[in-house]
Coordinates of C-alpha atoms and ligand atoms in Angstrom, one line a residue:
M1 CA -21.6 -3.3 -12.7
E2 CA -22.3 -0.3 -15.0
A3 CA -20.5 2.3 -12.9
R4 CA -20.2 6.0 -13.1
L5 CA -17.8 8.7 -11.9
F6 CA -18.7 10.5 -8.7
V7 CA -18.3 14.3 -8.8
G8 CA -19.8 16.9 -6.4
G9 CA -22.1 14.3 -4.9
Q10 CA -23.6 13.2 -8.3
W11 CA -23.0 10.0 -10.2
V12 CA -22.0 11.3 -13.7
E13 CA -21.0 10.0 -17.1
G14 CA -17.6 10.9 -18.6
G15 CA -15.8 9.8 -21.8
T16 CA -15.7 6.4 -23.4
R17 CA -16.3 3.4 -21.1
I18 CA -13.3 1.3 -19.7
E19 CA -14.0 -2.4 -19.4
V20 CA -13.0 -3.9 -16.1
R21 CA -12.2 -7.6 -16.4
N22 CA -12.0 -10.6 -14.0
K23 CA -8.2 -11.1 -13.9
Y24 CA -8.5 -14.9 -13.9
S25 CA -11.3 -15.6 -16.4
G26 CA -10.9 -12.5 -18.6
E27 CA -14.7 -12.0 -18.4
V28 CA -15.9 -8.3 -18.2
V29 CA -17.2 -7.7 -14.7
G30 CA -18.1 -4.0 -15.2
T31 CA -17.5 -0.8 -17.1
I32 CA -16.9 2.8 -16.0
P33 CA -16.4 6.0 -18.0
E34 CA -12.9 7.3 -18.5
A35 CA -12.7 10.9 -17.1
R36 CA -12.0 13.6 -19.7
R37 CA -10.1 16.7 -18.8
E38 CA -13.3 18.6 -18.0
D39 CA -14.4 15.9 -15.7
V40 CA -11.1 16.1 -13.7
Q41 CA -11.5 19.9 -13.5
A42 CA -15.1 19.5 -12.4
A43 CA -14.0 17.1 -9.7
A44 CA -11.3 19.5 -8.5
E45 CA -13.8 22.3 -8.4
A46 CA -16.3 20.2 -6.5
A47 CA -13.6 19.2 -4.1
Q48 CA -12.8 22.8 -3.4
R49 CA -16.4 23.3 -2.4
G50 CA -16.4 20.0 -0.5
A51 CA -13.3 21.1 1.4
A52 CA -15.1 24.2 2.6
A53 CA -18.0 22.1 3.8
M54 CA -15.7 19.7 5.5
A55 CA -13.8 22.4 7.3
E56 CA -17.1 23.5 8.8
L57 CA -18.0 20.0 10.0
P58 CA -17.3 19.5 13.7
A59 CA -14.9 16.7 14.6
H60 CA -17.6 14.6 16.2
R61 CA -19.6 14.7 13.0
R62 CA -16.6 13.7 10.9
G63 CA -15.9 10.9 13.3
E64 CA -19.6 9.7 13.1
I65 CA -19.5 9.6 9.3
L66 CA -16.3 7.6 9.2
G67 CA -17.6 5.3 11.9
K68 CA -20.8 4.8 9.9
A69 CA -18.7 4.1 6.8
A70 CA -16.8 1.4 8.7
E71 CA -20.2 -0.2 9.7
L72 CA -21.4 -0.2 6.1
I73 CA -18.2 -1.7 4.7
R74 CA -18.6 -4.5 7.3
E75 CA -22.2 -5.1 6.2
R76 CA -21.2 -5.3 2.6
K77 CA -18.1 -7.4 3.3
E78 CA -18.8 -10.2 0.9
E79 CA -19.7 -7.8 -2.0
F80 CA -16.4 -5.9 -1.4
A81 CA -14.4 -9.1 -1.2
R82 CA -15.8 -10.6 -4.3
T83 CA -15.3 -7.4 -6.3
I84 CA -11.6 -7.3 -5.1
A85 CA -11.1 -11.0 -6.0
A86 CA -12.6 -10.5 -9.4
E87 CA -11.0 -7.2 -10.5
A88 CA -7.6 -7.6 -8.7
G89 CA -7.3 -11.4 -8.9
K90 CA -6.7 -11.6 -5.2
A91 CA -7.6 -14.9 -3.5
L92 CA -11.0 -14.5 -1.8
K93 CA -9.6 -15.4 1.6
Y94 CA -7.1 -12.5 1.4
A95 CA -9.7 -10.2 -0.2
R96 CA -11.9 -10.8 2.9
I97 CA -8.9 -9.9 5.1
E98 CA -8.4 -6.7 3.1
V99 CA -12.1 -5.8 3.8
D100 CA -11.6 -6.4 7.5
R101 CA -8.6 -4.2 7.5
A102 CA -10.4 -1.4 5.7
V103 CA -13.1 -1.6 8.5
S104 CA -10.2 -1.1 11.0
T105 CA -8.8 1.8 9.0
F106 CA -12.1 3.6 8.9
T107 CA -12.7 2.8 12.6
V108 CA -9.3 4.2 13.6
A109 CA -10.0 7.3 11.4
S110 CA -13.4 7.9 13.1
E111 CA -11.5 8.0 16.4
E112 CA -8.5 10.0 15.2
A113 CA -10.9 12.6 13.7
K114 CA -11.6 13.7 17.4
R115 CA -7.9 14.0 18.2
V116 CA -6.6 16.5 15.6
H117 CA -5.0 19.1 17.8
G118 CA -1.9 21.2 18.4
E119 CA 0.0 22.3 21.4
T120 CA 1.1 25.4 23.3
V121 CA 4.5 26.9 22.6
P122 CA 6.5 28.2 25.6
M123 CA 7.1 31.6 23.9
D124 CA 9.2 33.0 26.7
A125 CA 11.9 30.4 26.2
V126 CA 13.7 33.0 24.2
P127 CA 13.9 36.8 25.1
A128 CA 11.9 37.7 21.9
G129 CA 8.9 35.7 23.2
E130 CA 8.5 37.5 26.5
G131 CA 5.0 39.0 26.7
Y132 CA 3.6 36.7 24.1
F133 CA 1.3 33.6 24.3
G134 CA 1.6 31.1 21.5
F135 CA 0.0 27.9 20.4
W136 CA -0.5 26.0 17.1
V137 CA -3.4 24.2 15.6
R138 CA -3.7 21.8 12.7
R139 CA -5.6 23.0 9.7
P140 CA -6.8 20.8 6.8
V141 CA -4.8 21.4 3.6
G142 CA -7.9 21.6 1.5
V143 CA -8.1 19.3 -1.5
V144 CA -6.1 16.0 -1.4
A145 CA -5.5 14.0 -4.7
A146 CA -5.4 10.3 -3.8
I147 CA -3.7 8.2 -6.5
T148 CA -3.8 4.5 -5.7
P149 CA -2.4 1.2 -7.1
F150 CA -4.2 -2.0 -8.1
N151 CA -2.9 -4.4 -5.5
F152 CA -5.1 -3.3 -2.5
P153 CA -8.0 -1.6 -4.2
L154 CA -9.9 -1.0 -1.0
N155 CA -7.5 -0.7 2.0
L156 CA -4.9 1.5 0.2
V157 CA -7.7 3.8 -0.9
A158 CA -9.0 3.7 2.7
H159 CA -5.5 4.8 3.9
K160 CA -5.8 8.0 2.0
V161 CA -9.5 8.8 2.0
A162 CA -10.2 8.0 5.7
P163 CA -7.4 10.2 7.2
A164 CA -8.1 13.0 4.6
L165 CA -11.7 13.2 5.7
A166 CA -10.9 12.8 9.4
A167 CA -8.7 15.9 9.1
G168 CA -11.4 17.9 7.4
N169 CA -10.2 17.7 3.8
A170 CA -11.9 16.8 0.6
V171 CA -10.5 14.2 -1.8
V172 CA -10.3 13.6 -5.5
L173 CA -9.6 9.8 -5.8
K174 CA -8.0 8.2 -8.9
P175 CA -7.8 4.5 -8.4
A176 CA -5.8 2.2 -10.8
S177 CA -7.7 1.8 -14.1
T178 CA -7.5 -2.0 -13.7
T179 CA -9.4 -1.9 -10.3
P180 CA -11.8 1.0 -10.1
L181 CA -15.0 -0.9 -9.1
T182 CA -14.0 -1.4 -5.5
A183 CA -13.5 2.4 -5.3
V184 CA -17.0 2.9 -6.6
L185 CA -18.4 0.7 -3.8
L186 CA -16.4 2.8 -1.3
C187 CA -17.9 6.1 -2.7
Q188 CA -21.4 4.6 -2.3
V189 CA -20.7 3.7 1.3
L190 CA -19.4 7.2 2.1
E191 CA -22.4 8.8 0.3
E192 CA -24.8 6.7 2.4
A193 CA -22.8 7.5 5.6
G194 CA -23.7 11.2 5.1
L195 CA -20.6 12.7 3.7
P196 CA -21.2 16.3 2.3
A197 CA -21.4 16.6 -1.5
G198 CA -17.9 17.2 -3.0
A199 CA -16.0 15.8 0.0
L200 CA -15.1 12.7 -2.0
N201 CA -14.9 12.6 -5.8
L202 CA -14.0 9.7 -8.1
V203 CA -12.3 10.0 -11.5
V204 CA -11.0 7.1 -13.4
G205 CA -8.5 6.8 -16.3
P206 CA -4.9 6.4 -17.2
G207 CA -2.3 7.8 -14.9
S208 CA -0.5 9.5 -17.8
T209 CA -3.5 11.7 -18.5
V210 CA -6.1 11.7 -15.7
G211 CA -3.4 11.2 -13.0
E212 CA -1.2 14.0 -14.3
W213 CA -4.1 16.4 -14.8
L214 CA -4.9 15.9 -11.1
V215 CA -1.3 16.2 -9.9
T216 CA -0.8 19.5 -11.7
D217 CA -4.2 21.0 -10.9
P218 CA -3.7 24.2 -8.8
R219 CA -6.7 23.5 -6.6
V220 CA -5.0 20.3 -5.3
A221 CA -2.9 21.1 -2.2
K222 CA -1.6 17.7 -1.5
V223 CA -0.8 14.6 -3.6
S224 CA -0.9 11.3 -1.8
F225 CA 0.5 8.6 -4.1
T226 CA 1.0 4.9 -3.7
G227 CA 2.6 3.1 -6.6
S228 CA 5.7 2.3 -8.5
P229 CA 9.0 4.2 -8.0
P230 CA 9.2 5.7 -11.6
V231 CA 5.7 7.2 -11.3
G232 CA 6.6 8.5 -7.8
R233 CA 9.6 10.3 -9.3
R234 CA 7.5 11.7 -12.1
I235 CA 5.0 13.1 -9.6
T236 CA 7.7 14.9 -7.6
E237 CA 8.8 16.5 -10.9
I238 CA 5.4 17.8 -12.0
A239 CA 3.5 18.5 -8.8
G240 CA 4.9 22.0 -8.2
V241 CA 4.6 23.5 -4.7
K242 CA 2.3 20.9 -3.1
K243 CA 2.7 18.6 -0.2
V244 CA 3.5 15.1 -1.6
T245 CA 3.5 11.7 0.1
L246 CA 5.0 8.8 -1.8
E247 CA 4.5 5.1 -0.8
L248 CA 6.7 3.3 -3.3
G249 CA 8.3 -0.1 -3.7
N250 CA 10.7 -2.3 -1.8
T251 CA 12.8 -5.5 -2.2
S252 CA 11.8 -6.8 1.2
P253 CA 14.6 -8.7 3.0
V254 CA 14.3 -11.3 5.8
V255 CA 17.2 -12.4 7.9
V256 CA 16.9 -15.9 9.5
A257 CA 19.2 -16.8 12.4
P258 CA 19.6 -20.4 13.4
D259 CA 18.0 -20.1 16.8
V260 CA 14.4 -20.1 15.6
D261 CA 11.6 -22.6 14.8
L262 CA 12.4 -23.0 11.1
D263 CA 9.1 -24.7 10.3
F264 CA 7.2 -21.7 11.5
V265 CA 9.6 -19.2 9.7
A266 CA 9.3 -21.1 6.4
R267 CA 5.5 -21.1 6.5
R268 CA 5.3 -17.4 7.4
C269 CA 7.8 -16.5 4.7
A270 CA 5.8 -18.5 2.1
V271 CA 2.6 -16.6 3.0
G272 CA 4.6 -13.3 3.0
A273 CA 6.1 -14.1 -0.4
Y274 CA 3.1 -15.4 -2.3
Y275 CA -0.1 -13.8 -1.0
N276 CA -1.6 -11.6 -3.7
S277 CA 0.9 -13.3 -6.1
G278 CA 3.7 -11.4 -4.4
Q279 CA 2.2 -8.1 -5.7
V280 CA 2.5 -6.5 -2.3
C281 CA 5.0 -3.6 -1.7
I282 CA 6.3 -5.5 1.4
S283 CA 6.2 -8.9 -0.1
V284 CA 9.1 -11.2 1.0
Q285 CA 11.7 -11.2 -1.8
R286 CA 15.2 -11.8 -0.4
I287 CA 15.7 -14.3 2.4
Y288 CA 19.2 -14.4 4.0
A289 CA 19.7 -17.5 6.1
T290 CA 22.8 -17.9 8.1
R291 CA 25.1 -20.9 7.3
E292 CA 23.7 -23.0 10.1
A293 CA 20.1 -22.3 9.2
Y294 CA 20.3 -22.4 5.4
D295 CA 19.9 -26.1 4.4
S296 CA 17.0 -26.8 6.8
F297 CA 15.3 -23.5 6.1
L298 CA 15.5 -24.0 2.3
D299 CA 14.0 -27.5 2.5
R300 CA 11.1 -26.3 4.6
F301 CA 10.6 -23.2 2.5
V302 CA 10.4 -25.2 -0.8
Q303 CA 7.8 -27.5 0.9
A304 CA 5.8 -24.5 2.1
S305 CA 6.0 -23.0 -1.4
Q306 CA 4.7 -26.2 -3.0
A307 CA 1.8 -26.4 -0.5
M308 CA 0.3 -23.1 -1.9
V309 CA -2.9 -23.8 -3.8
V310 CA -2.8 -21.9 -7.2
G311 CA -5.9 -21.2 -9.2
D312 CA -9.1 -19.2 -9.5
P313 CA -9.1 -16.5 -6.8
L314 CA -12.9 -16.9 -6.3
D315 CA -12.3 -20.5 -5.2
E316 CA -12.3 -20.6 -1.4
R317 CA -9.3 -23.0 -1.2
V318 CA -7.0 -21.0 -3.4
D319 CA -3.9 -19.1 -2.0
V320 CA -2.4 -17.7 -5.1
G321 CA -4.4 -16.3 -8.0
P322 CA -3.3 -14.6 -11.2
M323 CA -1.0 -11.6 -11.5
I324 CA -2.7 -8.4 -12.6
D325 CA -2.2 -9.3 -16.3
E326 CA -0.3 -11.6 -18.6
R327 CA 2.3 -9.0 -19.4
E328 CA 3.4 -8.8 -15.8
A329 CA 3.5 -12.7 -15.6
R330 CA 5.7 -12.7 -18.7
R331 CA 7.9 -10.0 -17.2
I332 CA 8.7 -12.0 -14.1
E333 CA 9.1 -15.2 -16.2
A334 CA 11.8 -13.3 -18.2
W335 CA 13.5 -12.0 -15.0
V336 CA 13.7 -15.6 -13.7
E337 CA 15.0 -16.8 -17.1
E338 CA 17.7 -14.2 -16.9
A339 CA 18.7 -15.2 -13.4
L340 CA 18.9 -18.9 -14.5
A341 CA 21.1 -17.9 -17.4
G342 CA 23.4 -16.1 -15.0
G343 CA 23.8 -19.2 -12.8
A344 CA 20.8 -19.1 -10.4
R345 CA 18.9 -22.4 -9.7
V346 CA 15.1 -22.8 -9.4
L347 CA 13.9 -25.2 -6.8
T348 CA 10.2 -25.0 -7.4
G349 CA 7.8 -23.1 -9.6
H350 CA 8.7 -21.1 -12.6
R351 CA 5.6 -22.2 -14.4
R352 CA 3.2 -19.8 -16.1
E353 CA -0.3 -20.2 -17.6
R354 CA -1.7 -16.9 -19.0
A355 CA -1.5 -14.5 -16.1
V356 CA -0.9 -17.1 -13.4
Y357 CA 2.7 -17.6 -12.3
W358 CA 3.5 -20.4 -9.8
P359 CA 5.3 -19.7 -6.5
T360 CA 9.0 -19.8 -7.3
V361 CA 12.0 -20.3 -5.1
L362 CA 15.5 -19.4 -6.4
T363 CA 18.9 -19.9 -5.0
D364 CA 22.5 -19.2 -6.1
V365 CA 21.4 -15.7 -7.1
K366 CA 23.7 -12.8 -7.5
P367 CA 23.1 -9.3 -5.9
E368 CA 23.0 -7.6 -9.3
M369 CA 20.3 -9.9 -10.8
K370 CA 16.9 -8.2 -11.3
V371 CA 15.1 -10.8 -9.1
V372 CA 17.3 -9.5 -6.2
A373 CA 18.1 -5.9 -7.0
Q374 CA 14.8 -4.7 -8.4
E375 CA 11.3 -5.0 -7.0
A376 CA 10.0 -8.4 -8.2
F377 CA 6.3 -7.7 -7.4
A378 CA 5.6 -11.3 -8.2
P379 CA 5.5 -14.7 -6.4
V380 CA 9.3 -15.2 -6.5
A381 CA 11.6 -15.4 -3.5
S382 CA 15.4 -16.0 -3.4
V383 CA 17.1 -17.8 -0.5
I384 CA 20.6 -16.7 0.0
R385 CA 23.3 -18.2 2.3
S386 CA 25.0 -15.8 4.6
E387 CA 28.1 -16.5 6.6
D388 CA 26.6 -15.2 9.8
F389 CA 24.0 -12.8 11.2
E390 CA 26.2 -9.7 10.7
Q391 CA 26.7 -10.5 7.1
A392 CA 23.0 -11.2 6.6
L393 CA 22.2 -7.7 8.0
E394 CA 24.7 -6.1 5.6
Q395 CA 23.2 -8.0 2.6
A396 CA 19.7 -7.1 3.7
N397 CA 20.6 -3.4 3.9
A398 CA 22.4 -3.3 0.6
T399 CA 19.5 -2.0 -1.4
E400 CA 18.3 1.4 -2.7
Y401 CA 14.9 0.8 -1.0
G402 CA 13.9 1.1 2.6
L403 CA 10.2 0.2 3.4
Q404 CA 10.2 -2.8 5.8
A405 CA 12.7 -5.5 6.7
A406 CA 12.5 -8.5 9.1
V407 CA 14.6 -10.6 11.3
F408 CA 13.9 -14.0 12.9
T409 CA 15.9 -14.6 16.0
R410 CA 15.3 -15.3 19.7
D411 CA 18.6 -13.5 20.7
V412 CA 17.9 -10.0 22.1
D413 CA 21.4 -8.7 21.3
R414 CA 20.8 -9.7 17.6
V415 CA 17.4 -7.9 17.7
F416 CA 19.0 -4.6 18.8
R417 CA 21.8 -4.9 16.4
A418 CA 19.3 -5.4 13.6
I419 CA 17.2 -2.4 14.7
R420 CA 20.4 -0.2 14.6
K421 CA 21.7 -1.6 11.4
L422 CA 18.6 -1.8 9.2
N423 CA 17.9 1.5 7.4
F424 CA 14.2 0.8 6.8
G425 CA 10.9 2.6 7.7
G426 CA 9.9 -0.5 9.6
V427 CA 11.8 -3.4 11.2
I428 CA 9.7 -6.5 12.0
V429 CA 11.1 -9.0 14.5
N430 CA 9.9 -12.6 14.4
D431 CA 7.4 -12.1 11.6
T432 CA 7.9 -11.2 7.9
P433 CA 8.3 -7.7 6.4
A434 CA 4.8 -8.2 5.0
Y435 CA 3.3 -7.6 8.4
R436 CA 1.3 -4.4 8.8
A437 CA -1.3 -3.2 11.4
D438 CA -3.3 -0.4 10.0
H439 CA -2.7 2.2 12.8
M440 CA 1.0 1.9 12.9
P441 CA 3.3 4.4 11.2
Y442 CA 4.0 3.0 7.8
G443 CA 6.2 4.2 5.0
G444 CA 9.7 4.1 3.5
V445 CA 13.1 5.7 3.6
R446 CA 15.6 5.9 0.6
G447 CA 13.9 5.0 -2.7
S448 CA 10.8 3.7 -1.0
G449 CA 9.2 7.1 -0.5
I450 CA 8.5 10.1 1.5
G451 CA 6.0 10.4 4.4
R452 CA 4.0 8.0 6.5
E453 CA 0.6 6.5 6.5
G454 CA -1.3 4.8 9.3
V455 CA -4.2 7.2 9.9
R456 CA -2.7 9.4 12.6
Y457 CA 0.5 9.9 10.7
A458 CA -1.3 10.5 7.4
I459 CA -3.4 13.1 9.2
E460 CA -0.2 14.9 10.1
E461 CA 0.8 14.9 6.4
M462 CA -2.6 16.1 5.3
T463 CA -2.8 19.1 7.6
N464 CA -0.8 22.3 8.0
I465 CA 0.4 23.7 11.2
Q466 CA -1.0 27.1 11.9
M467 CA 0.8 29.1 14.5
V468 CA -1.1 31.7 16.6
V469 CA 0.8 34.3 18.6
I470 CA -1.0 36.7 21.0
R471 CA 0.7 39.7 22.4
T472 CA -0.4 39.7 26.0
G473 CA 0.6 43.3 26.7
S474 CA 2.2 42.5 30.0
Ligands
LIG1 P1 1.7 2.4 -10.8 O1 2.8 3.3 -10.4 O2 1.8 1.9 -12.2 O3 0.3 3.0 -10.7 C1 -0.2 3.5 -9.4 C2 -1.2 4.6 -9.7 O4 -0.6 5.7 -10.3 C3 -2.3 4.1 -10.7 O5 -3.5 4.7 -10.3 C4 -1.8 4.7 -12.0 O6 -2.9 4.8 -13.0 C5 -1.3 6.0 -11.6 N1 -0.3 6.6 -12.5 C6 0.4 6.0 -13.4 N2 1.2 6.9 -14.1 C7 0.9 8.1 -13.5 C8 1.4 9.5 -13.7 N3 2.3 9.7 -14.7 N4 0.9 10.5 -13.0 C9 0.0 10.2 -12.0 N5 -0.5 9.0 -11.8 C10 0.0 7.9 -12.5 O7 1.7 1.2 -9.8 P2 0.9 -0.2 -9.8 O8 -0.6 0.1 -9.8 O9 1.5 -1.1 -10.8 O10 1.3 -0.7 -8.3 C11 2.4 -1.4 -8.0 C12 3.4 -0.5 -7.3 O11 2.9 0.1 -6.2 C13 4.6 -1.3 -6.8 O12 5.8 -0.6 -7.1 C14 4.4 -1.4 -5.3 O13 5.6 -1.5 -4.6 C15 3.8 -0.1 -5.1 N6 3.0 -0.1 -3.8 C16 3.5 0.5 -2.7 C17 2.9 0.4 -1.5 C18 3.4 1.2 -0.3 O14 2.6 1.4 0.6 N7 4.6 1.6 -0.2 C19 1.7 -0.4 -1.3 C20 1.3 -1.0 -2.5 C21 1.9 -0.9 -3.7 P3 -3.2 3.7 -14.1 O15 -2.7 2.4 -13.5 O16 -4.7 3.8 -14.1 O17 -2.5 4.2 -15.3

């Protein structure tokens, strides 16, 4: 694909072309121009005009456009899935699921576009409010900068673009430089769906230049970022007075009580740990099994890990493709080496060929090891023995992150203790922390970020409350 940037409703050239490669074969699958400073400025200006046009569009029209976009994504499902599999290295079966989820995200947004509203305020609840009538409405913020990571090049873009448009905003989108082609397809879809010119703009290039120009542009009213914690911190430092949503990393824990079907739990944990080569912000990383469950769980989990088919993501049978690049695969290989040198044991995996790293199970790890304390973002999971359920909850909670955590148990008292104890944006019971439905509130506490996505909740973050007070004269 010889792609272009999308600015003010036009497909335009920019600076030198970036090559986008198939992450498994290394073959070039497309090129796209890198945006220069003037391209980013033109995109921000176009978005300002787009925002004015969007604010004039009635809710039913916004809903219709988003609904049409959902339909067009469904029609082009295979093209989207193959593009994701090639440029992100995601196994085709999971790339198809990502496309289905993006259809859901746009469908929900088409419905939520018609439900952006405020409420009345009982002004006379205080003496100063007597004789006044009050209500508030939600107003679009204007221009939203959407900065997205490589690991879900469609659905994480959808989680910013769809609610922004549903609320009547315009967007400048900067996808990860490694995976811009899926974003190009999405812009084509929205153009065909009838979106006004300038309502969605696409710029591509490194975060350190293009990303920062966008974050600091005074025309941008809101930055919605999904990516790594260091970049998230940098954005809060340079954004200035803007609304900021940050969806960052996690070291997702799972607590396994002995009262569950350990075969099922092991299989679910393996999928949660290894799909997309563990490059998922809620990927299973730390599994705390209670003393009674530990041995049986570990056996089953090793078996389930070994059952994963590793290889070319475009092969229908494959579960685990390459990581985003060889450097990342070498990075996790070094982390595992470090853990082994510190006394950890590897039970399966720890094999690398170019960017492919095999599903790896560790045990006898220590809390301070990188594979436990930092976001692994790789197909590596550690199984840790806990004395009992209470200790497992303590260990799960002992992290600087707080996106999602999970517990497996059939005991309702344990479920409620877990809900109270776990300081995470989401607690999943009887499935893994990797579970997400696209309309639920989703986001982290502590080092995992600020704000929530999940269409309706993103709309709240992408609008301002405008209060109206009317003196009634009586
Ligand atoms: P990065 O933080 O490296 O990049 C994310 C995006 O930010 C890319 O588009 C990148 O551009 C851009 N960027 C990089 N530096 C800057 C900067 N200084 N200013 C503005 N933008 C910048 O993350 P990855 O792409 O490697 O994604 C992995 C991370 O994303 C993991 O930590 C993961 O946990 C997190 N994530 C969180 C999710 C959540 O919902 N909480 C979901 C999915 C992932 P470029 O790459 O082109 O340089």
